[in-house]
Short mmCIF file of C-alpha atoms in Angstrom, two decimals:
data_model
loop_
_atom_site.label_atom_id
_atom_site.label_comp_id
_atom_site.label_asym_id
_atom_site.label_seq_id
_atom_site.Cartn_x
_atom_site.Cartn_y
_atom_site.Cartn_z
CA UNK A 1 -161.16 28.47 43.20
CA UNK A 2 -164.96 25.82 43.19
CA UNK A 3 -164.07 23.75 46.54
CA UNK A 4 -162.93 23.74 49.73
CA UNK A 5 -163.32 20.17 50.49
CA UNK A 6 -163.02 19.19 54.98
CA UNK A 7 -162.25 15.26 54.92
CA UNK A 8 -163.11 14.30 58.61
CA UNK A 9 -165.55 17.26 57.83
CA UNK A 10 -167.47 16.44 61.30
CA UNK A 11 -164.75 15.37 63.49
CA UNK A 12 -162.45 17.35 66.36
CA UNK A 13 -160.08 19.72 63.98
CA UNK A 14 -163.25 20.20 61.67
CA UNK A 15 -165.66 21.49 64.20
CA UNK A 16 -163.56 23.31 66.77
CA UNK A 17 -161.02 24.98 64.80
CA UNK A 18 -161.09 25.05 60.83
CA UNK A 19 -165.87 25.50 60.59
CA UNK A 20 -165.87 28.41 63.64
CA UNK A 21 -162.70 30.12 61.38
CA UNK A 22 -164.73 29.60 57.79
CA UNK A 23 -167.36 31.51 58.81
CA UNK A 24 -164.77 34.37 60.21
CA UNK A 25 -163.65 34.50 57.35
CA UNK A 26 -167.24 34.95 55.66
CA UNK A 27 -168.91 37.17 58.45
CA UNK A 28 -165.42 39.29 57.42
CA UNK A 29 -166.00 39.12 53.75
CA UNK A 30 -163.17 37.18 53.04
CA UNK A 31 -164.38 33.82 51.54
CA UNK A 32 -164.42 34.08 47.68
CA UNK A 33 -167.50 34.47 45.97
CA UNK A 34 -169.11 31.33 44.83
CA UNK A 35 -167.31 28.62 47.00
CA UNK A 36 -168.01 25.36 48.32
CA UNK A 37 -167.42 24.06 51.53
CA UNK A 38 -167.52 20.39 51.57
CA UNK A 39 -168.19 17.73 54.78
CA UNK A 40 -166.64 14.12 53.89
CA UNK A 41 -166.29 12.33 56.85
CA UNK A 42 -167.88 8.41 57.61
CA UNK A 43 -171.29 9.56 59.69
CA UNK A 44 -174.16 8.67 57.75
CA UNK A 45 -175.80 11.63 57.64
CA UNK A 46 -177.93 14.38 55.66
CA UNK A 47 -176.37 17.67 55.40
CA UNK A 48 -179.22 19.03 57.22
CA UNK A 49 -178.23 17.13 60.06
CA UNK A 50 -174.40 18.30 59.25
CA UNK A 51 -176.00 21.73 58.64
CA UNK A 52 -177.28 22.04 61.73
CA UNK A 53 -173.59 20.66 64.11
CA UNK A 54 -171.68 22.74 62.43
CA UNK A 55 -174.06 25.95 63.74
CA UNK A 56 -173.50 24.47 67.38
CA UNK A 57 -170.25 24.08 67.27
CA UNK A 58 -170.54 28.35 65.16
CA UNK A 59 -172.33 29.72 67.18
CA UNK A 60 -170.93 29.57 70.52
CA UNK A 61 -167.59 30.81 69.18
CA UNK A 62 -169.32 34.01 67.68
CA UNK A 63 -171.30 34.74 70.39
CA UNK A 64 -168.22 34.83 73.00
CA UNK A 65 -166.69 37.03 70.56
CA UNK A 66 -169.08 39.19 69.60
CA UNK A 67 -168.96 38.42 66.29
CA UNK A 68 -172.23 35.58 65.34
CA UNK A 69 -174.96 37.68 63.09
CA UNK A 70 -177.87 35.95 61.09
CA UNK A 71 -177.18 37.33 58.43
CA UNK A 72 -172.93 36.16 58.28
CA UNK A 73 -175.02 32.83 59.18
CA UNK A 74 -177.10 32.38 56.49
CA UNK A 75 -174.30 33.06 53.89
CA UNK A 76 -172.32 30.61 55.82
CA UNK A 77 -175.00 28.29 55.45
CA UNK A 78 -175.59 28.24 51.87
CA UNK A 79 -171.99 27.66 50.85
CA UNK A 80 -172.42 23.67 53.47
CA UNK A 81 -173.26 20.45 51.63
CA UNK A 82 -172.29 16.88 52.99
CA UNK A 83 -171.55 14.00 52.47
CA UNK A 84 -170.94 10.34 54.06
CA UNK A 85 -167.30 8.70 51.83
CA UNK A 86 -164.91 6.04 52.02
CA UNK A 87 -161.74 8.55 51.93
CA UNK A 88 -159.79 5.99 50.91
CA UNK A 89 -161.88 4.41 48.26
CA UNK A 90 -161.65 6.20 44.58
CA UNK A 91 -165.07 4.72 43.68
CA UNK A 92 -166.45 6.48 47.18
CA UNK A 93 -165.06 9.47 45.79
CA UNK A 94 -166.87 9.75 42.25
CA UNK A 95 -169.56 11.83 43.47
CA UNK A 96 -167.68 13.90 46.15
CA UNK A 97 -166.42 14.74 42.65
CA UNK A 98 -169.18 15.63 40.59
CA UNK A 99 -170.77 17.86 44.02
CA UNK A 100 -167.23 19.27 43.55
CA UNK A 101 -167.88 20.32 39.95
CA UNK A 102 -165.47 21.21 36.96
CA UNK A 103 -163.20 23.90 39.21
CA UNK A 104 -160.41 24.12 41.62
CA UNK A 105 -160.79 21.99 44.47
CA UNK A 106 -158.81 22.67 47.87
CA UNK A 107 -159.28 19.09 50.09
CA UNK A 108 -158.20 19.44 53.95
CA UNK A 109 -157.09 16.05 54.92
CA UNK A 110 -158.03 16.76 58.68
CA UNK A 111 -157.85 13.07 59.50
CA UNK A 112 -154.89 10.93 60.65
CA UNK A 113 -151.96 11.73 58.91
CA UNK A 114 -152.11 7.46 58.75
CA UNK A 115 -154.11 7.77 55.74
CA UNK A 116 -152.75 10.14 54.62
CA UNK A 117 -151.26 7.59 51.44
CA UNK A 118 -154.52 5.99 50.64
CA UNK A 119 -156.52 8.92 50.80
CA UNK A 120 -154.46 11.25 47.91
CA UNK A 121 -154.56 8.03 46.02
CA UNK A 122 -157.74 7.28 46.18
CA UNK A 123 -158.55 11.23 45.12
CA UNK A 124 -155.87 11.25 42.25
CA UNK A 125 -157.70 7.94 40.86
CA UNK A 126 -161.24 10.25 41.46
CA UNK A 127 -160.00 13.23 39.51
CA UNK A 128 -159.65 15.12 42.97
CA UNK A 129 -155.93 16.15 42.42
CA UNK A 130 -155.80 17.92 38.81
CA UNK A 131 -153.48 20.71 37.91
CA UNK A 132 -155.51 23.21 39.62
CA UNK A 133 -156.14 21.55 42.88
CA UNK A 134 -154.78 21.58 46.15
CA UNK A 135 -154.32 19.93 48.92
CA UNK A 136 -153.49 20.66 53.02
CA UNK A 137 -152.02 17.64 55.55
CA UNK A 138 -152.38 18.57 58.69
CA UNK A 139 -148.91 17.57 61.38
CA UNK A 140 -147.49 15.59 61.92
CA UNK A 141 -146.41 13.89 58.95
CA UNK A 142 -144.95 10.47 60.31
CA UNK A 143 -143.51 9.89 63.23
CA UNK A 144 -139.72 10.35 62.11
CA UNK A 145 -137.40 10.37 58.28
CA UNK A 146 -138.58 7.44 56.43
CA UNK A 147 -142.02 7.13 58.05
CA UNK A 148 -142.44 11.52 56.46
CA UNK A 149 -140.41 10.69 53.29
CA UNK A 150 -143.08 7.46 52.91
CA UNK A 151 -146.09 9.17 53.48
CA UNK A 152 -145.01 12.25 51.28
CA UNK A 153 -143.64 9.56 48.61
CA UNK A 154 -147.41 8.90 48.20
CA UNK A 155 -148.65 12.54 48.39
CA UNK A 156 -145.85 13.36 45.55
CA UNK A 157 -146.99 10.79 43.26
CA UNK A 158 -151.06 12.73 43.47
CA UNK A 159 -150.14 15.95 43.90
CA UNK A 160 -146.84 18.52 42.59
CA UNK A 161 -145.10 20.69 45.87
CA UNK A 162 -146.71 23.09 44.54
CA UNK A 163 -149.88 22.03 45.09
CA UNK A 164 -149.14 20.50 48.82
CA UNK A 165 -149.78 22.74 51.85
CA UNK A 166 -147.94 21.61 54.61
CA UNK A 167 -149.70 22.98 57.43
CA UNK A 168 -148.88 24.36 61.57
CA UNK A 169 -151.03 26.31 63.32
CA UNK A 170 -148.20 28.56 65.02
CA UNK A 171 -146.84 30.20 61.25
CA UNK A 172 -150.92 31.27 61.21
CA UNK A 173 -151.20 33.42 64.86
CA UNK A 174 -150.61 37.16 63.94
CA UNK A 175 -148.28 38.25 66.07
CA UNK A 176 -145.15 34.65 64.75
CA UNK A 177 -145.73 36.87 61.00
CA UNK A 178 -145.14 40.25 63.00
CA UNK A 179 -142.33 38.88 63.93
CA UNK A 180 -140.62 39.04 60.26
CA UNK A 181 -142.34 42.93 60.09
CA UNK A 182 -140.59 43.75 63.31
CA UNK A 183 -137.49 42.08 62.14
CA UNK A 184 -137.46 43.39 58.13
CA UNK A 185 -139.14 46.37 58.97
CA UNK A 186 -137.28 48.03 61.41
CA UNK A 187 -133.95 49.61 61.55
CA UNK A 188 -133.31 49.16 64.78
CA UNK A 189 -133.75 45.34 64.68
CA UNK A 190 -131.57 43.76 62.13
CA UNK A 191 -128.30 45.27 62.48
CA UNK A 192 -128.95 43.66 66.18
CA UNK A 193 -130.36 40.53 65.77
CA UNK A 194 -127.15 38.81 65.59
CA UNK A 195 -124.37 37.49 68.14
CA UNK A 196 -122.77 40.91 68.89
CA UNK A 197 -125.75 42.07 70.22
CA UNK A 198 -128.02 38.77 71.52
CA UNK A 199 -127.00 36.42 74.67
CA UNK A 200 -128.92 34.14 73.18
CA UNK A 201 -132.35 33.06 73.10
CA UNK A 202 -135.81 30.85 75.05
CA UNK A 203 -138.76 29.29 73.24
CA UNK A 204 -140.90 28.33 75.39
CA UNK A 205 -144.21 26.20 75.03
CA UNK A 206 -145.70 25.11 78.20
CA UNK A 207 -149.33 23.46 78.91
CA UNK A 208 -151.01 23.05 81.82
CA UNK A 209 -153.37 20.04 80.75
CA UNK A 210 -151.81 16.42 80.89
CA UNK A 211 -151.56 13.49 78.38
CA UNK A 212 -155.77 12.18 79.79
CA UNK A 213 -156.99 9.50 77.74
CA UNK A 214 -154.94 10.75 74.57
CA UNK A 215 -151.50 8.39 75.69
CA UNK A 216 -151.67 6.52 72.76
CA UNK A 217 -150.79 8.82 70.28
CA UNK A 218 -148.27 10.47 72.60
CA UNK A 219 -146.61 6.81 73.90
CA UNK A 220 -145.83 6.88 70.19
CA UNK A 221 -145.13 10.37 69.90
CA UNK A 222 -143.93 12.19 73.03
CA UNK A 223 -143.28 16.28 73.26
CA UNK A 224 -140.15 15.78 70.38
CA UNK A 225 -141.82 14.66 67.59
CA UNK A 226 -145.56 16.15 68.88
CA UNK A 227 -143.97 19.75 69.59
CA UNK A 228 -140.54 20.30 69.11
CA UNK A 229 -140.19 18.95 65.16
CA UNK A 230 -142.37 21.46 63.78
CA UNK A 231 -143.72 23.95 65.92
CA UNK A 232 -140.80 25.18 67.80
CA UNK A 233 -138.46 24.31 65.38
CA UNK A 234 -140.50 26.44 63.22
CA UNK A 235 -140.28 29.44 65.71
CA UNK A 236 -137.10 28.89 65.49
CA UNK A 237 -136.59 29.64 62.18
CA UNK A 238 -138.03 32.80 61.88
CA UNK A 239 -136.04 34.10 65.09
CA UNK A 240 -132.85 32.97 62.87
CA UNK A 241 -132.79 33.27 59.28
CA UNK A 242 -131.23 34.95 57.00
CA UNK A 243 -133.21 38.29 55.46
CA UNK A 244 -135.51 36.69 52.40
CA UNK A 245 -134.87 38.64 49.75
CA UNK A 246 -138.17 39.64 48.73
CA UNK A 247 -142.18 37.42 50.63
CA UNK A 248 -141.94 35.20 47.41
CA UNK A 249 -143.17 31.98 49.06
CA UNK A 250 -139.93 30.54 48.25
CA UNK A 251 -137.56 33.04 49.57
CA UNK A 252 -138.78 33.02 52.83
CA UNK A 253 -138.60 28.93 53.02
CA UNK A 254 -135.80 29.11 51.49
CA UNK A 255 -133.83 30.90 54.17
CA UNK A 256 -135.28 28.19 57.15
CA UNK A 257 -134.37 25.78 55.35
CA UNK A 258 -130.47 26.95 55.84
CA UNK A 259 -130.99 27.45 59.63
CA UNK A 260 -132.19 23.78 59.93
CA UNK A 261 -129.86 22.96 57.59
CA UNK A 262 -127.00 24.88 60.35
CA UNK A 263 -128.43 23.71 63.28
CA UNK A 264 -125.53 21.36 65.08
CA UNK A 265 -126.32 17.87 64.66
CA UNK A 266 -126.88 15.93 69.10
CA UNK A 267 -124.70 13.15 69.66
CA UNK A 268 -125.02 10.77 72.10
CA UNK A 269 -122.22 11.95 73.97
CA UNK A 270 -123.05 15.64 73.89
CA UNK A 271 -126.81 14.89 74.49
CA UNK A 272 -126.94 14.43 78.59
CA UNK A 273 -125.05 18.40 78.50
CA UNK A 274 -128.16 20.21 76.63
CA UNK A 275 -131.08 17.69 75.93
CA UNK A 276 -132.89 17.21 79.48
CA UNK A 277 -135.99 14.49 79.33
CA UNK A 278 -138.69 14.71 81.17
CA UNK A 279 -141.86 13.56 82.51
CA UNK A 280 -145.04 14.54 85.04
CA UNK A 281 -145.45 12.69 88.39
CA UNK A 282 -147.99 13.13 90.98
CA UNK A 283 -148.78 17.62 91.96
CA UNK A 284 -150.32 20.60 91.88
CA UNK A 285 -151.85 22.37 88.91
CA UNK A 286 -153.51 25.35 89.30
CA UNK A 287 -155.19 24.59 92.64
CA UNK A 288 -155.54 20.83 91.83
CA UNK A 289 -154.36 17.60 92.34
CA UNK A 290 -153.33 15.87 88.97
CA UNK A 291 -152.01 12.20 88.77
CA UNK A 292 -148.64 11.51 86.65
CA UNK A 293 -148.52 10.10 83.65
CA UNK A 294 -147.85 6.43 84.31
CA UNK A 295 -151.68 6.40 86.80
CA UNK A 296 -153.51 8.04 83.35
CA UNK A 297 -151.48 5.51 80.60
CA UNK A 298 -152.25 3.11 83.49
CA UNK A 299 -148.50 1.64 83.63
CA UNK A 300 -145.18 2.45 83.79
CA UNK A 301 -143.53 4.28 80.21
CA UNK A 302 -139.98 5.67 79.03
CA UNK A 303 -142.60 8.90 76.91
CA UNK A 304 -141.08 12.07 77.58
CA UNK A 305 -143.83 15.17 78.05
CA UNK A 306 -141.07 17.05 78.38
CA UNK A 307 -138.16 18.28 77.08
CA UNK A 308 -135.79 21.04 77.47
CA UNK A 309 -132.42 21.47 74.36
CA UNK A 310 -130.13 23.53 73.61
CA UNK A 311 -129.82 23.77 69.98
CA UNK A 312 -126.65 26.09 68.15
CA UNK A 313 -127.07 27.10 64.80
CA UNK A 314 -123.55 27.08 62.78
CA UNK A 315 -123.31 30.00 60.95
CA UNK A 316 -121.59 33.65 61.14
CA UNK A 317 -124.92 35.31 62.08
CA UNK A 318 -125.56 33.35 65.36
CA UNK A 319 -121.85 31.40 66.24
CA UNK A 320 -122.09 30.81 70.30
CA UNK A 321 -125.43 32.09 70.58
CA UNK A 322 -127.43 29.24 72.43
CA UNK A 323 -131.46 28.79 71.60
CA UNK A 324 -132.73 26.82 74.28
CA UNK A 325 -136.33 25.62 73.75
CA UNK A 326 -138.47 23.67 75.85
CA UNK A 327 -141.67 22.62 75.85
CA UNK A 328 -144.22 20.07 78.89
CA UNK A 329 -147.55 18.98 80.08
CA UNK A 330 -148.45 19.49 83.69
CA UNK A 331 -146.36 23.03 83.48
CA UNK A 332 -147.35 26.52 86.04
CA UNK A 333 -148.89 28.18 83.36
CA UNK A 334 -149.68 28.22 79.73
CA UNK A 335 -147.33 29.90 78.22
CA UNK A 336 -145.89 29.88 74.66
CA UNK A 337 -143.02 33.36 74.30
CA UNK A 338 -139.99 34.32 72.35
CA UNK A 339 -137.10 35.65 74.09
CA UNK A 340 -134.33 37.92 72.77
CA UNK A 341 -131.88 37.96 75.59
CA UNK A 342 -129.83 40.80 74.58
CA UNK A 343 -125.98 40.95 76.21
CA UNK A 344 -125.61 43.39 79.49
CA UNK A 345 -123.86 46.54 79.03
CA UNK A 346 -120.06 46.06 78.60
CA UNK A 347 -119.06 49.16 80.86
CA UNK A 348 -121.67 50.55 83.77
CA UNK A 349 -121.45 53.49 84.19
CA UNK A 350 -124.29 53.75 87.12
CA UNK A 351 -123.52 52.55 90.81
CA UNK A 352 -125.27 49.49 91.99
CA UNK A 353 -127.21 51.38 94.87
CA UNK A 354 -128.21 53.71 91.72
CA UNK A 355 -130.12 50.18 90.74
CA UNK A 356 -129.61 47.22 89.03
CA UNK A 357 -129.43 47.69 85.54
CA UNK A 358 -130.97 45.06 82.96
CA UNK A 359 -130.02 43.25 79.19
CA UNK A 360 -132.32 44.38 77.10
CA UNK A 361 -134.46 42.32 76.80
CA UNK A 362 -137.72 41.07 73.93
CA UNK A 363 -140.34 39.10 74.61
CA UNK A 364 -143.70 37.98 71.69
CA UNK A 365 -145.76 36.23 72.88
CA UNK A 366 -148.45 33.73 71.73
CA UNK A 367 -150.05 32.45 75.00
CA UNK A 368 -151.75 32.62 76.60
CA UNK A 369 -152.42 36.29 74.93
CA UNK A 370 -150.51 37.92 71.75
CA UNK A 371 -147.78 40.52 72.50
CA UNK A 372 -144.85 42.01 71.99
CA UNK A 373 -142.34 43.85 74.39
CA UNK A 374 -139.02 45.55 74.96
CA UNK A 375 -137.85 45.57 77.95
CA UNK A 376 -135.24 49.04 78.46
CA UNK A 377 -133.22 50.79 81.55
CA UNK A 378 -135.55 53.99 81.94
CA UNK A 379 -134.89 57.16 85.18
CA UNK A 380 -136.96 56.79 88.15
CA UNK A 381 -139.99 60.20 87.92
CA UNK A 382 -138.06 61.66 91.03
CA UNK A 383 -135.83 65.28 92.32
CA UNK A 384 -133.23 62.28 93.42
CA UNK A 385 -129.93 64.16 93.32
CA UNK A 386 -128.62 60.44 93.35
CA UNK A 387 -130.37 59.51 89.31
CA UNK A 388 -132.03 55.90 90.27
CA UNK A 389 -132.47 53.69 86.73
CA UNK A 390 -135.75 51.48 87.11
CA UNK A 391 -136.37 48.45 84.17
CA UNK A 392 -139.44 48.99 82.45
CA UNK A 393 -141.99 47.23 79.67
CA UNK A 394 -142.91 49.15 76.48
CA UNK A 395 -146.03 46.92 74.58
CA UNK A 396 -144.82 46.63 70.87
CA UNK A 397 -148.18 45.53 70.33
CA UNK A 398 -151.27 47.24 68.31
CA UNK A 399 -152.98 49.73 68.98
CA UNK A 400 -150.68 51.44 72.23
CA UNK A 401 -150.96 54.32 71.18
CA UNK A 402 -153.96 54.53 70.67
CA UNK A 403 -156.03 53.66 73.73
CA UNK A 404 -159.94 54.45 72.17
CA UNK A 405 -158.68 52.13 69.08
CA UNK A 406 -160.50 49.46 69.46
CA UNK A 407 -158.98 46.05 69.38
CA UNK A 408 -158.70 43.34 66.42
CA UNK A 409 -161.06 40.38 67.23
CA UNK A 410 -158.15 37.60 67.90
CA UNK A 411 -158.14 35.95 64.99
CA UNK A 412 -157.94 31.64 64.64
CA UNK A 413 -154.36 30.52 63.46
CA UNK A 414 -156.59 29.17 61.01
CA UNK A 415 -158.55 31.67 59.50
CA UNK A 416 -154.73 32.87 57.92
CA UNK A 417 -153.92 30.18 56.84
CA UNK A 418 -157.46 28.94 55.28
CA UNK A 419 -157.56 32.07 53.20
CA UNK A 420 -153.97 31.52 51.75
CA UNK A 421 -154.33 28.08 50.97
CA UNK A 422 -157.39 28.76 48.84
CA UNK A 423 -155.39 31.66 47.84
CA UNK A 424 -152.54 30.02 46.57
CA UNK A 425 -150.00 31.37 49.16
CA UNK A 426 -147.48 29.23 50.87
CA UNK A 427 -145.67 31.03 52.53
CA UNK A 428 -146.92 30.57 55.83
CA UNK A 429 -146.85 26.71 54.66
CA UNK A 430 -143.80 24.32 54.80
CA UNK A 431 -141.77 23.04 51.74
CA UNK A 432 -141.23 19.56 52.12
CA UNK A 433 -137.28 19.59 51.72
CA UNK A 434 -137.97 21.92 55.71
CA UNK A 435 -139.81 18.83 56.81
CA UNK A 436 -136.91 17.11 55.82
CA UNK A 437 -134.28 18.73 57.78
CA UNK A 438 -136.31 19.14 60.90
CA UNK A 439 -137.17 15.26 61.40
CA UNK A 440 -133.32 14.34 60.26
CA UNK A 441 -132.67 16.47 63.09
CA UNK A 442 -135.19 15.11 65.58
CA UNK A 443 -133.80 11.44 64.41
CA UNK A 444 -129.61 12.52 65.83
CA UNK A 445 -131.77 13.77 69.18
CA UNK A 446 -134.02 10.75 69.07
CA UNK A 447 -130.52 8.39 68.03
CA UNK A 448 -128.90 10.18 71.27
CA UNK A 449 -130.79 9.26 73.90
CA UNK A 450 -130.76 5.28 73.36
CA UNK A 451 -129.25 3.72 76.61
CA UNK A 452 -130.99 4.17 80.37
CA UNK A 453 -128.81 7.16 81.08
CA UNK A 454 -131.38 9.22 79.52
CA UNK A 455 -135.09 7.85 80.03
CA UNK A 456 -137.06 10.58 81.56
CA UNK A 457 -136.39 13.08 84.74
CA UNK A 458 -139.25 13.18 86.87
CA UNK A 459 -140.58 16.51 88.04
CA UNK A 460 -144.03 16.66 89.68
CA UNK A 461 -146.86 18.21 88.04
CA UNK A 462 -147.12 21.78 88.11
CA UNK A 463 -143.54 22.11 88.62
CA UNK A 464 -141.38 23.67 85.69
CA UNK A 465 -139.75 20.39 84.03
CA UNK A 466 -137.09 18.55 86.36
CA UNK A 467 -134.52 20.12 87.69
CA UNK A 468 -131.75 19.54 84.65
CA UNK A 469 -134.53 22.15 83.35
CA UNK A 470 -132.89 24.68 85.34
CA UNK A 471 -129.21 23.57 85.36
CA UNK A 472 -128.94 24.11 80.94
CA UNK A 473 -129.52 27.40 81.93
CA UNK A 474 -127.84 28.15 84.80
CA UNK A 475 -124.60 26.19 84.08
CA UNK A 476 -123.82 29.15 81.37
CA UNK A 477 -124.80 31.97 84.25
CA UNK A 478 -128.67 32.81 82.19
CA UNK A 479 -131.84 31.11 83.74
CA UNK A 480 -135.23 30.90 81.89
CA UNK A 481 -137.20 33.57 81.32
CA UNK A 482 -140.41 32.56 84.36
CA UNK A 483 -137.60 32.61 86.96
CA UNK A 484 -136.82 28.74 87.97
CA UNK A 485 -132.62 28.06 87.27
#
């Protein structure tokens, strides 16, 4: 790979995530020899000015992780270049092609997806979409199935499917990848991973921040399209997919598509029972008073900042096992987790006064800290003649059995994904038919919400969403892992 071009190379995503990721890859000696990294953006500035901005962005993160090295920075700096371009103009991109040279190029479009079609058309005309070139697309691509197809058709005119890498940074998280190892690398889990042993699954993505000045974007997408269509459905697929024949990219993605095709459609008649829309109003988050969404926006809006959904997968493995997903802004804590709740014992030999027997639960935490833990019942230590039970949490995370081991640095998810894109490994990227199936299901939910009955319910900032979110589970005798019912 001769070059990595960062379109939008001076923007927030590039400076906050992509360039620090490239520094850490350089620090660890993982970038390909001879790779050029070219920032491309509209801003008229010199290479030296751009490099100074990159260093300011990278150094703070590196020092915070005790990973700053003048030597590593020197190697990265030698790779960096910059060119001011209009990415939608083939004529403007010709000097960029000259900088890239004759080798293969990976282009990362860290720009608004509304520009993708025009940019890839210009890239093809400028010679940046040759057979060995690749393009990385940041989500969200479109806001529904129709607009996704419009954009992706333009991408397909310039690049073959094998050249397109649709990124979902959640798939770059170490713990998400470890889910595959946990399921398919351990005899004790895979035989239990079905409706005979699992009662239900929860997926939560909670954020304490509000929408703030991002409301124009959020008003167009809402929580359903912003989070559930991509991140949460991808996590659902990894939990629910059948064992792939191997770890070939298409083998893994074939199984994910099967899950999406098995999702039961949500109709207008069912939507009131299996979905909840919410919008935060004024409240208190982390001890601070905060405004409601309408106040931030300056006018009333029917946009949901919270969504909870019960999804059912109509296949043999998961028949009768509900998947509960929820995501929202201005919740009490920042939390991203997958909860695999196993069924209770069919019969307990322990009296209630020995301690309440709790069903086993596997919790895969992605934020704020990555961890995997399994709750099991254990005997309380002591000589009490009546055996007393207690639940304990067993950590399955790295280094727990070696207390002297230094934990690995917590990597930025983009590190894994950038490296895979440079190496042409598309396993952790989203294939076109995956994205289409996800949009199809989400569009059905959106259409089911049409009408006054499905306007968002108010919830106070700092709470876990509208009370109806708790009812989604409590009416079936279940409750969210946070305890809210």
